[in-house]
Short mmCIF file of C-alpha atoms in Angstrom, two decimals:
data_model
loop_
_atom_site.label_atom_id
_atom_site.label_comp_id
_atom_site.label_asym_id
_atom_site.label_seq_id
_atom_site.Cartn_x
_atom_site.Cartn_y
_atom_site.Cartn_z
CA MET T 1 89.20 128.58 65.92
CA SER T 2 87.42 125.31 66.61
CA ARG T 3 83.86 125.55 67.85
CA TYR T 4 84.35 122.89 70.50
CA PRO T 5 87.55 123.12 72.59
CA VAL T 6 88.56 119.86 74.18
CA GLY T 7 90.25 118.47 77.25
CA ILE T 8 92.52 115.43 76.98
CA ASP T 9 93.66 113.07 79.70
CA PHE T 10 96.60 111.11 78.28
CA GLY T 11 96.82 108.31 80.82
CA THR T 12 99.18 105.46 81.58
CA THR T 13 96.34 102.92 81.44
CA ASN T 14 93.55 104.75 79.60
CA SER T 15 93.22 108.00 77.67
CA MET T 16 90.12 110.17 77.33
CA ILE T 17 88.95 113.21 75.39
CA ALA T 18 86.04 115.48 76.32
CA VAL T 19 84.36 118.36 74.48
CA PHE T 20 83.19 121.60 76.09
CA LYS T 21 79.87 122.41 74.41
CA GLU T 22 77.16 125.06 74.58
CA LYS T 23 75.81 126.03 78.01
CA GLY T 24 78.78 124.41 79.68
CA VAL T 25 77.84 120.84 78.74
CA ILE T 26 80.81 118.49 78.84
CA GLU T 27 80.66 115.39 76.66
CA VAL T 28 83.22 112.60 76.88
CA ILE T 29 83.81 111.23 73.38
CA SER T 30 83.42 107.47 73.14
CA SER T 31 86.00 105.27 71.45
CA ASP T 32 85.25 102.98 68.50
CA SER T 33 84.26 100.23 70.93
CA GLY T 34 81.67 102.48 72.56
CA LYS T 35 83.59 102.98 75.79
CA ARG T 36 84.23 106.43 77.23
CA TYR T 37 87.95 105.73 77.37
CA LEU T 38 90.67 104.43 75.08
CA PRO T 39 93.11 101.90 76.60
CA SER T 40 96.61 103.35 76.21
CA VAL T 41 97.93 100.33 74.36
CA ILE T 42 99.27 100.23 70.83
CA TYR T 43 99.75 97.17 68.61
CA PHE T 44 101.75 97.30 65.39
CA LYS T 45 100.37 95.00 62.72
CA ASN T 46 103.38 95.96 60.59
CA LYS T 47 105.56 99.02 59.95
CA LYS T 48 102.70 100.92 58.32
CA GLU T 49 99.64 100.01 60.42
CA ALA T 50 98.96 100.27 64.13
CA VAL T 51 95.93 99.64 66.34
CA THR T 52 95.11 101.35 69.62
CA GLY T 53 92.62 100.78 72.41
CA ASP T 54 90.71 97.57 73.16
CA ASN T 55 91.81 95.84 69.97
CA ALA T 56 95.45 96.51 70.83
CA LYS T 57 94.98 95.37 74.42
CA SER T 58 93.55 92.06 73.24
CA MET T 59 96.77 91.49 71.25
CA GLN T 60 99.02 91.91 74.30
CA LEU T 61 98.59 88.27 75.15
CA LEU T 62 99.43 86.79 71.76
CA GLU T 63 101.90 89.31 70.36
CA SER T 64 103.43 91.08 73.34
CA GLN T 65 106.59 91.74 71.32
CA ASN T 66 104.58 93.96 68.94
CA THR T 67 102.42 95.60 71.62
CA ILE T 68 103.37 98.54 73.83
CA ALA T 69 101.56 99.73 76.97
CA ASN T 70 102.30 102.29 79.69
CA VAL T 71 104.01 104.67 77.23
CA LYS T 72 103.32 107.64 79.51
CA ARG T 73 105.82 106.30 82.03
CA TYR T 74 108.65 106.73 79.50
CA MET T 75 107.86 110.27 78.37
CA GLY T 76 110.89 112.52 78.63
CA THR T 77 113.34 109.60 78.52
CA ASP T 78 115.59 108.22 75.80
CA LYS T 79 114.03 104.76 75.89
CA LYS T 80 113.44 103.12 72.51
CA PHE T 81 110.94 100.40 71.64
CA GLU T 82 111.90 98.10 68.77
CA ILE T 83 108.98 96.65 66.81
CA HIS T 84 109.16 94.96 63.40
CA GLY T 85 112.80 96.03 63.14
CA LYS T 86 112.03 99.74 63.64
CA LYS T 87 112.81 101.74 66.79
CA TYR T 88 110.25 104.14 68.25
CA SER T 89 110.63 106.71 71.00
CA ALA T 90 107.98 107.23 73.67
CA VAL T 91 107.12 110.60 72.09
CA GLU T 92 106.48 108.96 68.72
CA LEU T 93 104.22 106.32 70.27
CA ALA T 94 102.38 108.99 72.26
CA ALA T 95 101.92 110.96 69.04
CA LEU T 96 100.03 107.99 67.58
CA PHE T 97 97.72 107.94 70.60
CA PHE T 98 97.05 111.63 70.12
CA LYS T 99 96.47 111.02 66.42
CA LYS T 100 93.81 108.47 67.32
CA LEU T 101 92.20 110.95 69.74
CA LYS T 102 92.32 113.58 66.99
CA ASN T 103 90.45 111.18 64.69
CA LEU T 104 87.81 110.57 67.38
CA HIS T 105 87.42 114.33 67.79
CA ARG T 106 87.03 114.83 64.04
CA ASP T 107 84.43 112.08 63.78
CA TYR T 108 82.45 113.56 66.69
CA THR T 109 82.61 117.28 65.80
CA GLY T 110 83.24 117.23 62.06
CA GLU T 111 86.07 119.73 62.62
CA ASP T 112 89.70 119.41 61.58
CA GLU T 113 90.94 122.04 64.01
CA ALA T 114 91.11 121.17 67.67
CA GLN T 115 92.15 123.47 70.49
CA ALA T 116 93.07 121.34 73.46
CA VAL T 117 94.05 121.50 77.10
CA ILE T 118 96.22 118.47 77.83
CA THR T 119 96.59 117.21 81.38
CA VAL T 120 99.86 115.98 82.84
CA PRO T 121 100.75 114.65 86.30
CA ALA T 122 101.54 117.53 88.65
CA TYR T 123 104.80 115.79 89.42
CA PHE T 124 105.94 115.67 85.78
CA ASP T 125 109.24 117.49 85.26
CA HIS T 126 110.05 119.85 82.40
CA MET T 127 111.26 117.12 80.04
CA GLN T 128 108.16 115.01 80.55
CA ARG T 129 105.87 117.99 79.98
CA GLU T 130 107.71 118.95 76.82
CA ALA T 131 107.40 115.39 75.51
CA VAL T 132 103.61 115.40 76.01
CA ARG T 133 103.21 118.83 74.43
CA SER T 134 105.29 117.99 71.37
CA ALA T 135 103.51 114.65 70.86
CA ALA T 136 100.08 116.32 70.95
CA GLU T 137 101.13 119.13 68.62
CA SER T 138 102.65 116.72 66.12
CA ALA T 139 99.28 114.95 65.95
CA GLY T 140 97.60 118.21 64.96
CA PHE T 141 96.27 119.54 68.26
CA ASP T 142 96.54 123.25 69.01
CA VAL T 143 97.75 122.91 72.59
CA MET T 144 96.37 125.84 74.56
CA THR T 145 98.15 124.74 77.72
CA LEU T 146 99.26 121.79 79.81
CA LEU T 147 97.23 121.43 83.02
CA ASN T 148 98.17 119.50 86.14
CA GLU T 149 95.84 116.55 86.65
CA PRO T 150 94.90 117.27 90.31
CA THR T 151 94.16 120.89 89.39
CA ALA T 152 91.94 119.68 86.55
CA ALA T 153 89.98 117.44 88.93
CA ALA T 154 89.53 120.31 91.40
CA LEU T 155 88.40 122.63 88.58
CA TYR T 156 85.71 120.15 87.60
CA TYR T 157 84.66 119.59 91.20
CA ASN T 158 84.40 123.34 91.74
CA ASN T 159 82.57 123.80 88.44
CA ILE T 160 79.80 121.33 89.29
CA GLY T 161 79.43 122.45 92.89
CA LYS T 162 80.97 125.92 93.19
CA LYS T 163 82.46 125.12 96.57
CA GLU T 164 83.23 127.93 99.01
CA ASN T 165 86.15 128.14 101.46
CA GLU T 166 87.25 124.52 101.37
CA LEU T 167 90.77 123.29 101.95
CA CYS T 168 90.86 120.38 99.54
CA LEU T 169 93.35 117.55 99.11
CA VAL T 170 93.32 115.92 95.70
CA PHE T 171 94.57 112.33 95.96
CA ASP T 172 95.24 111.36 92.35
CA LEU T 173 96.45 107.79 91.80
CA GLY T 174 96.37 106.78 88.17
CA GLY T 175 97.75 103.82 86.29
CA GLY T 176 101.34 105.01 86.51
CA THR T 177 101.60 108.17 88.60
CA LEU T 178 100.70 109.58 92.01
CA ASP T 179 99.90 113.26 92.59
CA ILE T 180 98.80 114.80 95.87
CA SER T 181 97.85 118.47 95.84
CA LEU T 182 96.59 120.83 98.52
CA ILE T 183 94.12 123.29 97.02
CA GLU T 184 92.10 126.19 98.41
CA LEU T 185 88.64 126.23 96.84
CA ASN T 186 86.39 129.26 96.55
CA LYS T 187 83.30 129.89 94.47
CA ASN T 188 84.98 131.16 91.31
CA CYS T 189 88.64 130.65 92.13
CA LEU T 190 90.97 127.91 93.26
CA ARG T 191 94.54 128.20 94.42
CA VAL T 192 97.03 125.32 94.60
CA ILE T 193 99.11 125.56 97.78
CA ALA T 194 101.48 122.64 97.41
CA THR T 195 101.96 119.45 95.48
CA GLY T 196 103.97 116.24 95.82
CA GLY T 197 103.97 112.81 94.28
CA SER T 198 105.80 110.18 92.30
CA THR T 199 106.00 109.10 88.68
CA GLU T 200 106.90 105.59 89.84
CA ILE T 201 103.74 104.75 91.79
CA GLY T 202 100.51 103.76 90.07
CA GLY T 203 97.93 101.04 89.60
CA VAL T 204 100.31 99.15 87.31
CA ASP T 205 102.72 98.65 90.20
CA PHE T 206 100.03 96.77 92.14
CA ASP T 207 99.57 94.49 89.11
CA VAL T 208 103.31 93.83 88.88
CA ALA T 209 103.58 93.11 92.61
CA VAL T 210 100.76 90.56 92.47
CA ALA T 211 101.98 88.98 89.21
CA ASP T 212 105.50 88.60 90.64
CA TYR T 213 104.10 87.00 93.78
CA LEU T 214 102.06 84.55 91.70
CA ASN T 215 105.11 83.75 89.62
CA ASP T 216 107.17 83.09 92.75
CA GLU T 217 104.50 80.73 94.07
CA PHE T 218 104.40 78.85 90.77
CA HIS T 219 108.19 78.62 90.74
CA LYS T 220 108.24 77.18 94.26
CA LEU T 221 105.73 74.54 93.22
CA HIS T 222 107.02 73.60 89.76
CA GLY T 223 110.53 75.08 89.45
CA ILE T 224 109.45 77.10 86.39
CA ASP T 225 109.94 80.86 86.03
CA LEU T 226 106.98 82.12 83.98
CA LYS T 227 108.81 85.41 83.29
CA THR T 228 110.85 83.54 80.70
CA ASP T 229 107.63 83.04 78.72
CA PRO T 230 106.18 86.43 77.69
CA ILE T 231 102.73 85.00 76.97
CA ALA T 232 102.54 83.17 80.31
CA TYR T 233 103.69 86.20 82.29
CA GLN T 234 101.27 88.46 80.41
CA GLN T 235 98.48 86.13 81.51
CA LEU T 236 99.62 86.61 85.10
CA MET T 237 99.54 90.37 84.60
CA PHE T 238 96.01 90.24 83.18
CA GLN T 239 94.81 88.08 86.07
CA ALA T 240 96.57 90.29 88.61
CA GLU T 241 94.79 93.36 87.24
CA LYS T 242 91.47 91.51 87.24
CA ALA T 243 91.98 90.34 90.84
CA LYS T 244 92.92 93.87 91.93
CA MET T 245 89.67 95.21 90.52
CA GLU T 246 87.52 92.39 91.92
CA LEU T 247 88.95 92.84 95.42
CA SER T 248 87.61 96.39 95.42
CA ALA T 249 84.17 94.81 95.92
CA LEU T 250 84.86 91.23 97.06
CA ASN T 251 86.77 89.75 99.98
CA GLU T 252 88.42 87.07 97.88
CA THR T 253 88.83 85.97 94.29
CA ASN T 254 90.15 82.93 92.44
CA ILE T 255 92.87 83.17 89.81
CA VAL T 256 92.58 80.35 87.30
CA ILE T 257 94.73 80.06 84.15
CA PRO T 258 94.36 76.72 82.29
CA TYR T 259 97.38 75.48 80.31
CA ILE T 260 99.64 78.30 81.47
CA THR T 261 102.67 76.31 80.28
CA ILE T 262 103.59 72.98 78.73
CA THR T 263 106.24 70.66 80.17
CA PRO T 264 107.61 67.31 78.89
CA LYS T 265 105.25 65.69 81.37
CA GLY T 266 102.24 67.58 80.02
CA PRO T 267 100.40 70.87 80.53
CA LEU T 268 100.37 72.78 83.82
CA HIS T 269 97.47 74.87 85.07
CA PHE T 270 97.54 77.79 87.44
CA LYS T 271 95.10 78.17 90.33
CA LYS T 272 95.41 80.44 93.34
CA GLU T 273 93.01 82.00 95.81
CA LEU T 274 93.72 85.64 96.60
CA ASP T 275 91.96 87.46 99.42
CA LYS T 276 92.22 91.05 100.62
CA ALA T 277 94.58 90.19 103.47
CA LEU T 278 97.07 88.56 101.10
CA PHE T 279 96.69 91.35 98.53
CA ASN T 280 97.36 93.90 101.27
CA ARG T 281 100.48 92.05 102.37
CA ILE T 282 101.84 91.78 98.81
CA THR T 283 101.30 95.47 98.07
CA GLU T 284 102.14 96.89 101.50
CA PRO T 285 105.46 98.45 100.34
CA ILE T 286 103.56 100.52 97.76
CA ILE T 287 101.01 101.67 100.34
CA ASN T 288 103.83 102.66 102.70
CA LYS T 289 105.35 104.94 100.05
CA ILE T 290 101.95 106.49 99.34
CA LYS T 291 101.42 107.03 103.06
CA GLN T 292 104.80 108.72 103.46
CA ILE T 293 104.24 111.10 100.53
CA THR T 294 100.79 112.02 101.88
CA GLU T 295 102.07 112.61 105.41
CA ASP T 296 105.03 114.64 104.14
CA ILE T 297 102.91 117.12 102.21
CA LEU T 298 100.70 117.67 105.26
CA THR T 299 103.66 118.06 107.62
CA GLN T 300 105.55 120.41 105.30
CA ASN T 301 102.51 122.70 105.27
CA GLY T 302 101.82 122.51 109.00
CA LEU T 303 98.57 120.58 108.57
CA LYS T 304 96.88 117.59 110.15
CA PRO T 305 94.38 115.29 108.42
CA GLU T 306 91.50 116.90 110.33
CA ASP T 307 92.41 120.29 108.81
CA ILE T 308 91.35 119.05 105.37
CA SER T 309 87.76 119.95 104.49
CA ARG T 310 87.47 117.73 101.46
CA VAL T 311 89.48 114.89 99.92
CA LEU T 312 88.96 114.16 96.25
CA PRO T 313 90.02 110.61 95.27
CA VAL T 314 90.92 110.79 91.59
CA GLY T 315 92.19 108.22 89.11
CA GLY T 316 91.01 104.66 88.64
CA ALA T 317 93.66 103.26 91.00
CA SER T 318 92.16 105.25 93.90
CA ARG T 319 89.48 102.53 93.94
CA ILE T 320 92.00 99.80 94.92
CA CYS T 321 90.83 98.28 98.19
CA ASN T 322 93.82 99.08 100.42
CA VAL T 323 94.36 102.48 98.77
CA ARG T 324 90.76 103.43 99.53
CA ALA T 325 91.10 102.01 103.05
CA PHE T 326 94.24 104.09 103.69
CA VAL T 327 92.65 107.33 102.45
CA GLU T 328 89.46 106.78 104.44
CA SER T 329 91.35 105.83 107.60
CA MET T 330 93.45 108.99 107.43
CA PHE T 331 90.78 111.50 106.38
CA LYS T 332 87.57 109.88 107.67
CA SER T 333 84.32 111.52 106.55
CA SER T 334 86.02 114.28 104.53
CA VAL T 335 86.57 111.84 101.64
CA SER T 336 84.25 112.84 98.78
CA LYS T 337 82.11 110.26 97.04
CA ASP T 338 80.34 112.57 94.56
CA LEU T 339 83.04 112.65 91.89
CA ASN T 340 83.77 110.06 89.19
CA PRO T 341 87.48 109.25 89.75
CA GLU T 342 88.06 108.14 86.15
CA GLU T 343 86.46 111.14 84.42
CA ALA T 344 87.22 114.03 86.80
CA VAL T 345 90.54 114.90 85.14
CA VAL T 346 89.36 114.92 81.52
CA CYS T 347 86.22 116.86 82.45
CA GLY T 348 88.34 119.39 84.34
CA ALA T 349 90.56 119.77 81.30
CA ALA T 350 87.45 120.47 79.22
CA VAL T 351 86.35 123.08 81.78
CA ASN T 352 89.73 124.80 81.44
CA ALA T 353 89.48 124.60 77.63
CA GLY T 354 86.12 126.37 77.90
CA MET T 355 87.69 129.03 80.14
CA ARG T 356 90.57 129.64 77.75
CA ALA T 357 88.25 129.77 74.72
CA GLY T 358 86.15 132.44 76.47
CA LEU T 359 83.10 130.17 76.76
CA LEU T 360 83.26 130.03 80.56
CA LYS T 361 83.88 133.33 82.29
CA ASP T 362 84.56 134.59 85.81
CA ARG T 363 86.68 131.59 86.76
CA GLN T 364 90.35 131.57 87.63
CA PHE T 365 92.97 129.35 89.23
CA PHE T 366 96.59 129.48 90.31
CA ASP T 367 98.92 126.49 90.12
CA VAL T 368 102.38 125.86 91.57
CA THR T 369 105.69 124.29 90.56
CA SER T 370 106.33 120.73 91.74
CA HIS T 371 110.16 120.71 91.69
CA ASN T 372 112.91 122.99 92.93
CA LEU T 373 114.75 124.60 90.03
CA GLY T 374 118.37 125.61 90.21
CA LEU T 375 121.99 125.21 89.16
CA GLU T 376 124.93 122.95 89.96
CA ASP T 377 127.73 124.85 91.69
CA ASP T 378 131.50 124.21 91.48
CA ASN T 379 131.31 121.61 94.25
CA GLY T 380 128.54 119.57 92.66
CA ASN T 381 125.94 120.95 95.05
CA PHE T 382 122.45 121.91 93.95
CA GLU T 383 121.79 125.60 94.46
CA ILE T 384 118.07 126.32 94.48
CA ILE T 385 117.05 129.36 92.46
CA LEU T 386 113.29 128.83 92.36
CA GLU T 387 111.65 126.81 95.12
CA LYS T 388 108.93 124.21 94.58
CA ASN T 389 105.34 125.24 95.23
CA GLU T 390 106.00 128.65 93.70
CA PRO T 391 102.89 129.90 91.85
CA TYR T 392 103.39 130.10 88.10
CA PRO T 393 103.67 131.66 85.55
CA VAL T 394 106.74 133.09 87.27
CA SER T 395 110.04 134.76 86.45
CA PHE T 396 113.04 134.93 88.77
CA THR T 397 116.61 136.16 88.33
CA SER T 398 119.71 135.31 90.34
CA ARG T 399 123.07 137.08 89.96
CA PHE T 400 126.39 135.25 90.03
CA VAL T 401 129.90 136.68 90.32
CA THR T 402 133.11 135.29 88.79
CA THR T 403 136.34 136.52 90.35
CA ASP T 404 138.75 134.80 87.95
CA SER T 405 139.57 137.35 85.24
CA SER T 406 141.07 134.62 83.03
CA LEU T 407 137.71 132.92 82.54
CA LYS T 408 136.40 133.10 79.00
CA ALA T 409 133.27 131.04 79.64
CA VAL T 410 131.26 129.61 82.50
CA THR T 411 129.35 126.35 82.49
CA VAL T 412 125.68 126.62 83.40
CA HIS T 413 124.01 123.35 84.44
CA VAL T 414 120.25 123.72 84.95
CA LEU T 415 118.58 121.11 87.17
CA GLN T 416 115.27 120.11 88.70
CA ASP T 417 115.47 118.06 91.86
CA MET T 418 113.38 115.33 93.53
CA ALA T 419 113.29 113.42 90.25
CA LYS T 420 110.59 110.73 90.01
CA SER T 421 109.43 111.16 93.63
CA SER T 422 109.06 113.92 96.21
CA LEU T 423 110.77 111.47 98.60
CA ASN T 424 114.02 111.74 96.61
CA VAL T 425 115.54 114.66 98.50
CA SER T 426 119.22 115.60 98.13
CA ASP T 427 121.38 118.69 97.72
CA ASN T 428 124.36 116.97 96.10
CA LEU T 429 124.41 115.82 92.50
CA GLY T 430 127.43 113.56 92.98
CA ASN T 431 125.92 111.64 95.88
CA ASN T 432 122.47 111.15 94.33
CA PRO T 433 122.57 111.71 90.56
CA ASP T 434 119.28 109.88 90.05
CA TYR T 435 117.51 112.43 92.25
CA PHE T 436 118.03 115.20 89.67
CA ILE T 437 116.80 115.98 86.17
CA SER T 438 119.36 117.70 83.94
CA LEU T 439 117.45 120.21 81.85
CA ALA T 440 120.39 121.81 80.06
CA LYS T 441 124.15 122.21 80.31
CA PHE T 442 125.85 124.90 78.27
CA ASP T 443 128.91 127.14 78.19
CA PHE T 444 128.18 130.86 78.35
CA GLN T 445 130.85 133.21 76.98
CA VAL T 446 131.82 136.11 79.29
CA GLU T 447 133.88 139.26 78.79
CA ASN T 448 136.20 139.99 81.71
CA GLU T 449 136.89 143.67 81.11
CA GLU T 450 136.52 144.25 84.85
CA ASP T 451 138.08 142.42 87.79
CA GLU T 452 134.91 140.40 88.09
CA SER T 453 132.16 139.33 85.74
CA LEU T 454 128.51 139.53 86.70
CA ILE T 455 126.15 136.96 85.24
CA ASP T 456 122.38 137.02 85.60
CA ILE T 457 120.52 133.74 85.21
CA GLU T 458 116.81 134.24 84.67
CA PHE T 459 114.30 131.42 84.96
CA ASN T 460 110.85 131.68 83.43
CA ILE T 461 108.12 129.09 83.95
CA ASP T 462 105.07 129.50 81.74
CA GLY T 463 101.47 128.52 82.35
CA SER T 464 102.19 124.95 81.26
CA GLY T 465 105.03 124.52 83.75
CA ILE T 466 107.62 124.59 80.97
CA VAL T 467 110.98 126.23 81.72
CA LYS T 468 112.94 128.86 79.82
CA VAL T 469 116.42 130.11 80.84
CA VAL T 470 118.08 133.41 79.93
CA ALA T 471 121.78 133.96 80.71
CA LYS T 472 123.06 137.56 80.61
CA ASP T 473 126.57 139.01 80.91
CA VAL T 474 125.87 142.18 82.91
CA ASN T 475 129.13 143.87 81.92
CA SER T 476 128.60 143.57 78.17
CA GLY T 477 124.82 143.34 78.08
CA ARG T 478 125.05 140.26 75.85
CA GLN T 479 122.57 137.48 76.58
CA ASN T 480 121.62 134.02 75.37
CA ASP T 481 118.10 132.69 75.45
CA PHE T 482 118.07 128.97 76.18
CA THR T 483 114.49 127.91 75.67
CA LEU T 484 114.34 124.34 76.92
CA LYS T 485 111.94 123.19 74.26
CA SER T 486 112.12 119.80 72.62
CA GLU T 487 111.87 119.69 68.85
CA PHE T 488 110.02 116.58 67.74
CA THR T 489 110.46 115.56 64.13
CA SER T 490 109.36 112.18 62.85
CA ASP T 491 107.69 110.67 59.83
CA ILE T 492 105.62 108.34 61.99
CA ILE T 493 102.50 110.53 61.96
CA ASP T 494 102.36 110.59 58.17
CA ASN T 495 103.60 107.08 57.48
CA VAL T 496 101.71 104.99 60.05
CA LYS T 497 97.99 104.49 59.67
CA ILE T 498 96.30 104.32 63.03
CA TYR T 499 93.09 102.44 63.78
#
């Protein structure tokens, strides 16, 4: 067992690792550049060498074709990234990030073993959670559990203040995901009541919105689409991110990019003034989605903004000017300002690592599922077996009856709904296929010795939010255990040197 358990925040924009030390001290491990975070960017020098962090981010501009960012957004998907003629999955790229974090941990502690609590967005589905877990384990981490990011932030908040009888709303807007969780806080216990969110809303989307607006303005003026030039568009993205951050403190900022492109008539420069009013107008559609998700979770739980005792803004994107303005306008003085939004999640993960390693006692918490879990019926409808916001770990069994004695097998299609966003609500797979995540589809053999066959489908969700399904033929007693666990095998960890 490692002496120092760790918490890891694998983020869309930045990743962090923190150690739980003696007497409850939490230390965030600095990267090679001395910063307390590692930009989640990876640059491949060739097939055998890759660079992460600030050095990789600096290469985005010159070699965007060999640089990958925002990998977290593709976890649990089949997307491939082709670099230097080799294709990489999101899990493989994430594994390299975890390998770099493992190296930072080894340099800091001198230990090869590392027990870790890894945070994931509360709104991550089973496939996304499995991808994160397998990537971390392949890099050598002993993953004690996956922990929802808002729950981690609340754990840290409760650990430093030991709050009593507070109804807390964690507003967690990171680089690529939004989580909103309602949590009851007590001195040595916290209980998650409900959660909602989206894996398609984050700080990056504000950058894209601004960059696309700037590109449209340039096109109107010069008839040139900068998206056709990866280097030029990447400059727009960098400047959009910079402007977004500056407008958190300033009323206006100037975007200046000399020699953004060359034409037969000579070079063209880019210059545009961006103030808060214009920024708000450009990004208003994103704010409207955030507002709707926030209002929905309150309404679904019979609450009004004034019922919330404390709001914890978490994630670097919670600092964006119109995001902060929205949260403060809705929740007024209940918005907390005594928590570091960027470090709350990783520190909370370290707190949980200390709890699980037995170094921090008399603390407990209870989390909930973020998606409904169920099966597709014969008509293509989604039949809910386990409802969202159910506390887990949990086990639940539902019995099904087949009346056709000629059946030799039944097809079991396991689904999670509200894919990507809690706004994506539907009860029909055919009408809205994108609103569902298919976890598994298999044929289960049955023995029709009676007029009808009874089939029990048991769902188990463990402490990491990962699903396991057991199908049982009641008549024969035969059962199949369908553990929905991804098996990640790749030579990338051994064959690619990471810096």
